[in-house]
């Protein structure tokens, strides 16, 4: 009986630590999403300055975030008034900003696009830095929280 | 082309046979206008400004900036050689067109490859030399020179250069091109001035084919080519031979060409009148 309680307690530590790790991964996903967004903007500005290849060529670049790739793919494949894909972890304000961004890209000559995208890039870079700070702050916090909750469960069970 | 149109416009066009359509015009707040086999009719669906903007955006593959140079010249050419003329608000900077915005109408020209349109001329009449093809707009000049290239390459083993300024003659892209013959090099989206220089200096042409001579610079390119021993086949907008030769920029081109081909529209048919270099009629068919 005592051994069973111990096993349950250890399992609780493992499960709650895992929950904590997963929770912290969301912050990592958000940070990587904004990193890829900034990379996309930089590639785009580079195209506007030089070879002016179509936006779709930027799909073939290396992006770490599968969520960002989904966003890009849905942008290129959507027709008329279809809704574009955005990940669930974005807040409403962030969603509105991204909608504005995808509503203007490709819709003007290179000079006007350079100005607009540079402005968005600045905002996205600030957001990326903010998300990085949140990531460093909460990454170990959630892991420890999960562990301690599991530990409390173990103590309670024993 | 149809995949670039909004669903409401596509629905209005579902009964149209595009094999016979020469031109489709979409004008803001006006009915759709169609030129089928030379006859004009309307479809009572009003096109909105937003739909026109959407079509341009889709035509440019969501990258209007990558079509900037074409837009400055007032058109966009799709991968199948369909030329879309643009009307809207021109943005002028330092006396040159920077871009067009707030598009208000689109003139969509559908090219058709008509095999053997030029075969009688090439096989029975043409015996070397330079050719000027004359007609009004939309009658078949580009169709003729496209087939001229194909037939000439079949008849002779010669180097042909096509200066395809709007990508309408050969319509080259990754997945599609018209049949313009085997020994053909195409300079796509290349302006005539640069094209003539490039072709003569580096591509060893026997004949250069281009369309729409419109300026003294174009004629100078033709003169340079002919004086370099290269035959030139080109087109010009005019309703008759005399009309073509009387244009201001054509002054330096009198006696340049060995043949003039006048194409006239009789509804669903075309009449070709062939003149020699002195303007004397050779035949009509």
Short mmCIF file of C-alpha atoms in Angstrom, two decimals, chain B residues 93-253:
data_model
loop_
_atom_site.label_atom_id
_atom_site.label_comp_id
_atom_site.label_asym_id
_atom_site.label_seq_id
_atom_site.Cartn_x
_atom_site.Cartn_y
_atom_site.Cartn_z
CA UNK B 93 7.21 61.43 -60.32
CA UNK B 94 9.81 63.57 -62.13
CA UNK B 95 7.79 63.35 -65.36
CA UNK B 96 7.79 59.59 -65.41
CA UNK B 97 5.18 57.07 -64.32
CA UNK B 98 6.01 55.67 -60.92
CA UNK B 99 3.00 53.39 -60.62
CA UNK B 100 -0.74 53.09 -61.20
CA UNK B 101 -3.11 52.91 -58.24
CA UNK B 102 -6.88 52.78 -57.69
CA UNK B 103 -7.42 50.62 -60.76
CA UNK B 104 -10.73 51.38 -62.44
CA UNK B 105 -10.80 49.08 -65.46
CA UNK B 106 -9.08 46.08 -66.99
CA UNK B 107 -8.79 45.21 -70.65
CA UNK B 108 -8.03 41.49 -70.91
CA UNK B 109 -6.70 40.35 -74.29
CA UNK B 110 -6.75 36.59 -74.99
CA UNK B 111 -4.09 35.47 -77.44
CA UNK B 112 -4.83 32.66 -79.86
CA UNK B 113 -2.31 30.53 -81.66
CA UNK B 114 -3.71 30.02 -85.13
CA UNK B 115 -1.56 27.44 -86.89
CA UNK B 116 -0.76 28.17 -90.54
CA UNK B 117 -2.04 31.75 -90.35
CA UNK B 118 1.28 32.80 -91.92
CA UNK B 119 2.09 29.60 -93.82
CA UNK B 120 0.86 30.75 -97.26
CA UNK B 121 2.93 33.93 -96.96
CA UNK B 122 6.05 32.10 -95.72
CA UNK B 123 5.89 29.18 -98.13
CA UNK B 124 4.59 30.77 -101.33
CA UNK B 125 5.46 34.46 -101.25
CA UNK B 126 8.25 35.26 -98.81
CA UNK B 127 11.75 35.00 -100.22
CA UNK B 128 14.06 36.47 -97.58
CA UNK B 129 14.03 40.08 -96.36
CA UNK B 130 12.32 42.19 -93.74
CA UNK B 131 8.59 42.27 -93.18
CA UNK B 132 6.28 44.86 -91.66
CA UNK B 133 2.88 43.60 -90.51
CA UNK B 134 0.19 46.26 -90.42
CA UNK B 135 -3.29 46.24 -88.92
CA UNK B 136 -5.60 47.94 -86.46
CA UNK B 137 -5.60 46.84 -82.86
CA UNK B 138 -6.86 43.32 -82.08
CA UNK B 139 -6.90 42.06 -85.67
CA UNK B 140 -4.04 39.54 -85.52
CA UNK B 141 -0.59 41.09 -85.92
CA UNK B 142 0.92 39.21 -82.98
CA UNK B 143 -0.85 36.00 -84.01
CA UNK B 144 0.66 36.43 -87.50
CA UNK B 145 4.27 37.01 -86.41
CA UNK B 146 4.01 34.15 -83.91
CA UNK B 147 3.06 31.81 -86.75
CA UNK B 148 5.54 33.49 -89.09
CA UNK B 149 8.33 32.49 -86.70
CA UNK B 150 7.03 28.92 -86.49
CA UNK B 151 6.60 28.52 -90.28
CA UNK B 152 9.92 30.17 -91.11
CA UNK B 153 11.76 27.89 -88.69
CA UNK B 154 10.10 24.91 -90.31
CA UNK B 155 11.13 26.08 -93.75
CA UNK B 156 14.71 27.14 -92.97
CA UNK B 157 17.36 26.31 -90.44
CA UNK B 158 18.08 29.83 -89.19
CA UNK B 159 18.67 31.62 -85.88
CA UNK B 160 15.57 33.54 -84.89
CA UNK B 161 15.52 36.04 -82.04
CA UNK B 162 12.19 37.23 -80.67
CA UNK B 163 12.24 40.47 -78.70
CA UNK B 164 9.11 39.82 -76.66
CA UNK B 165 8.67 43.09 -74.79
CA UNK B 166 5.34 42.15 -73.19
CA UNK B 167 5.73 38.36 -73.30
CA UNK B 168 2.83 38.15 -75.74
CA UNK B 169 4.51 36.63 -78.78
CA UNK B 170 6.04 33.49 -77.28
CA UNK B 171 4.54 33.76 -73.77
CA UNK B 172 7.44 31.90 -72.23
CA UNK B 173 7.29 30.76 -68.66
CA UNK B 174 8.02 27.60 -66.62
CA UNK B 175 5.05 25.62 -67.82
CA UNK B 176 3.80 27.16 -71.06
CA UNK B 177 4.85 28.74 -74.33
CA UNK B 178 3.38 29.17 -77.77
CA UNK B 179 5.00 27.22 -80.60
CA UNK B 180 7.31 29.74 -82.25
CA UNK B 181 9.70 27.25 -83.83
CA UNK B 182 12.83 25.36 -82.86
CA UNK B 183 15.82 27.64 -83.51
CA UNK B 184 14.35 30.50 -81.55
CA UNK B 185 15.77 32.53 -78.66
CA UNK B 186 13.32 34.70 -76.81
CA UNK B 187 14.20 37.89 -74.94
CA UNK B 188 11.25 38.13 -72.57
CA UNK B 189 10.18 41.50 -71.12
CA UNK B 190 13.17 43.04 -72.88
CA UNK B 191 12.74 46.50 -74.37
CA UNK B 192 13.46 46.77 -78.09
CA UNK B 193 16.37 49.18 -77.76
CA UNK B 194 18.35 46.82 -75.51
CA UNK B 195 17.05 43.78 -77.35
CA UNK B 196 18.31 44.78 -80.78
CA UNK B 197 21.75 45.62 -79.36
CA UNK B 198 21.98 42.41 -77.36
CA UNK B 199 20.75 40.22 -80.21
CA UNK B 200 23.13 41.63 -82.83
CA UNK B 201 26.19 41.64 -80.57
CA UNK B 202 25.81 38.31 -78.83
CA UNK B 203 23.17 36.06 -80.37
CA UNK B 204 24.14 35.83 -84.05
CA UNK B 205 20.63 36.30 -85.44
CA UNK B 206 19.47 35.65 -88.98
CA UNK B 207 16.11 37.22 -88.27
CA UNK B 208 14.77 39.32 -85.41
CA UNK B 209 11.04 39.33 -84.72
CA UNK B 210 9.38 41.96 -82.57
CA UNK B 211 6.08 43.74 -82.33
CA UNK B 212 4.61 47.22 -82.08
CA UNK B 213 7.03 49.70 -83.52
CA UNK B 214 5.97 52.96 -81.93
CA UNK B 215 8.89 55.33 -81.78
CA UNK B 216 12.02 56.60 -83.49
CA UNK B 217 14.10 54.52 -81.06
CA UNK B 218 12.28 51.38 -82.23
CA UNK B 219 12.94 52.28 -85.88
CA UNK B 220 16.60 52.98 -85.11
CA UNK B 221 16.89 49.46 -83.72
CA UNK B 222 15.33 48.05 -86.88
CA UNK B 223 17.70 50.11 -89.08
CA UNK B 224 20.71 48.96 -87.06
CA UNK B 225 19.68 45.34 -87.46
CA UNK B 226 19.01 45.56 -91.19
CA UNK B 227 22.29 47.39 -91.80
CA UNK B 228 24.00 44.57 -89.86
CA UNK B 229 22.59 42.08 -92.35
CA UNK B 230 19.78 40.82 -90.11
CA UNK B 231 16.22 40.53 -91.40
CA UNK B 232 13.56 42.07 -89.19
CA UNK B 233 9.88 41.20 -88.93
CA UNK B 234 7.88 43.70 -86.94
CA UNK B 235 4.35 45.02 -86.53
CA UNK B 236 2.75 48.44 -86.47
CA UNK B 237 -0.69 49.77 -85.58
CA UNK B 238 -2.26 51.35 -88.66
CA UNK B 239 -5.38 50.94 -90.79
CA UNK B 240 -3.56 50.91 -94.15
CA UNK B 241 -0.11 50.79 -95.72
CA UNK B 242 -0.08 54.52 -96.42
CA UNK B 243 -1.25 55.23 -92.88
CA UNK B 244 1.67 53.14 -91.54
CA UNK B 245 4.30 54.77 -93.74
CA UNK B 246 3.05 58.26 -93.00
CA UNK B 247 3.60 58.03 -89.27
CA UNK B 248 6.22 60.53 -88.07
CA UNK B 249 8.56 57.96 -86.57
CA UNK B 250 8.44 55.87 -89.77
CA UNK B 251 10.22 58.53 -91.82
CA UNK B 252 13.56 56.77 -91.46
CA UNK B 253 11.99 53.42 -92.36
#
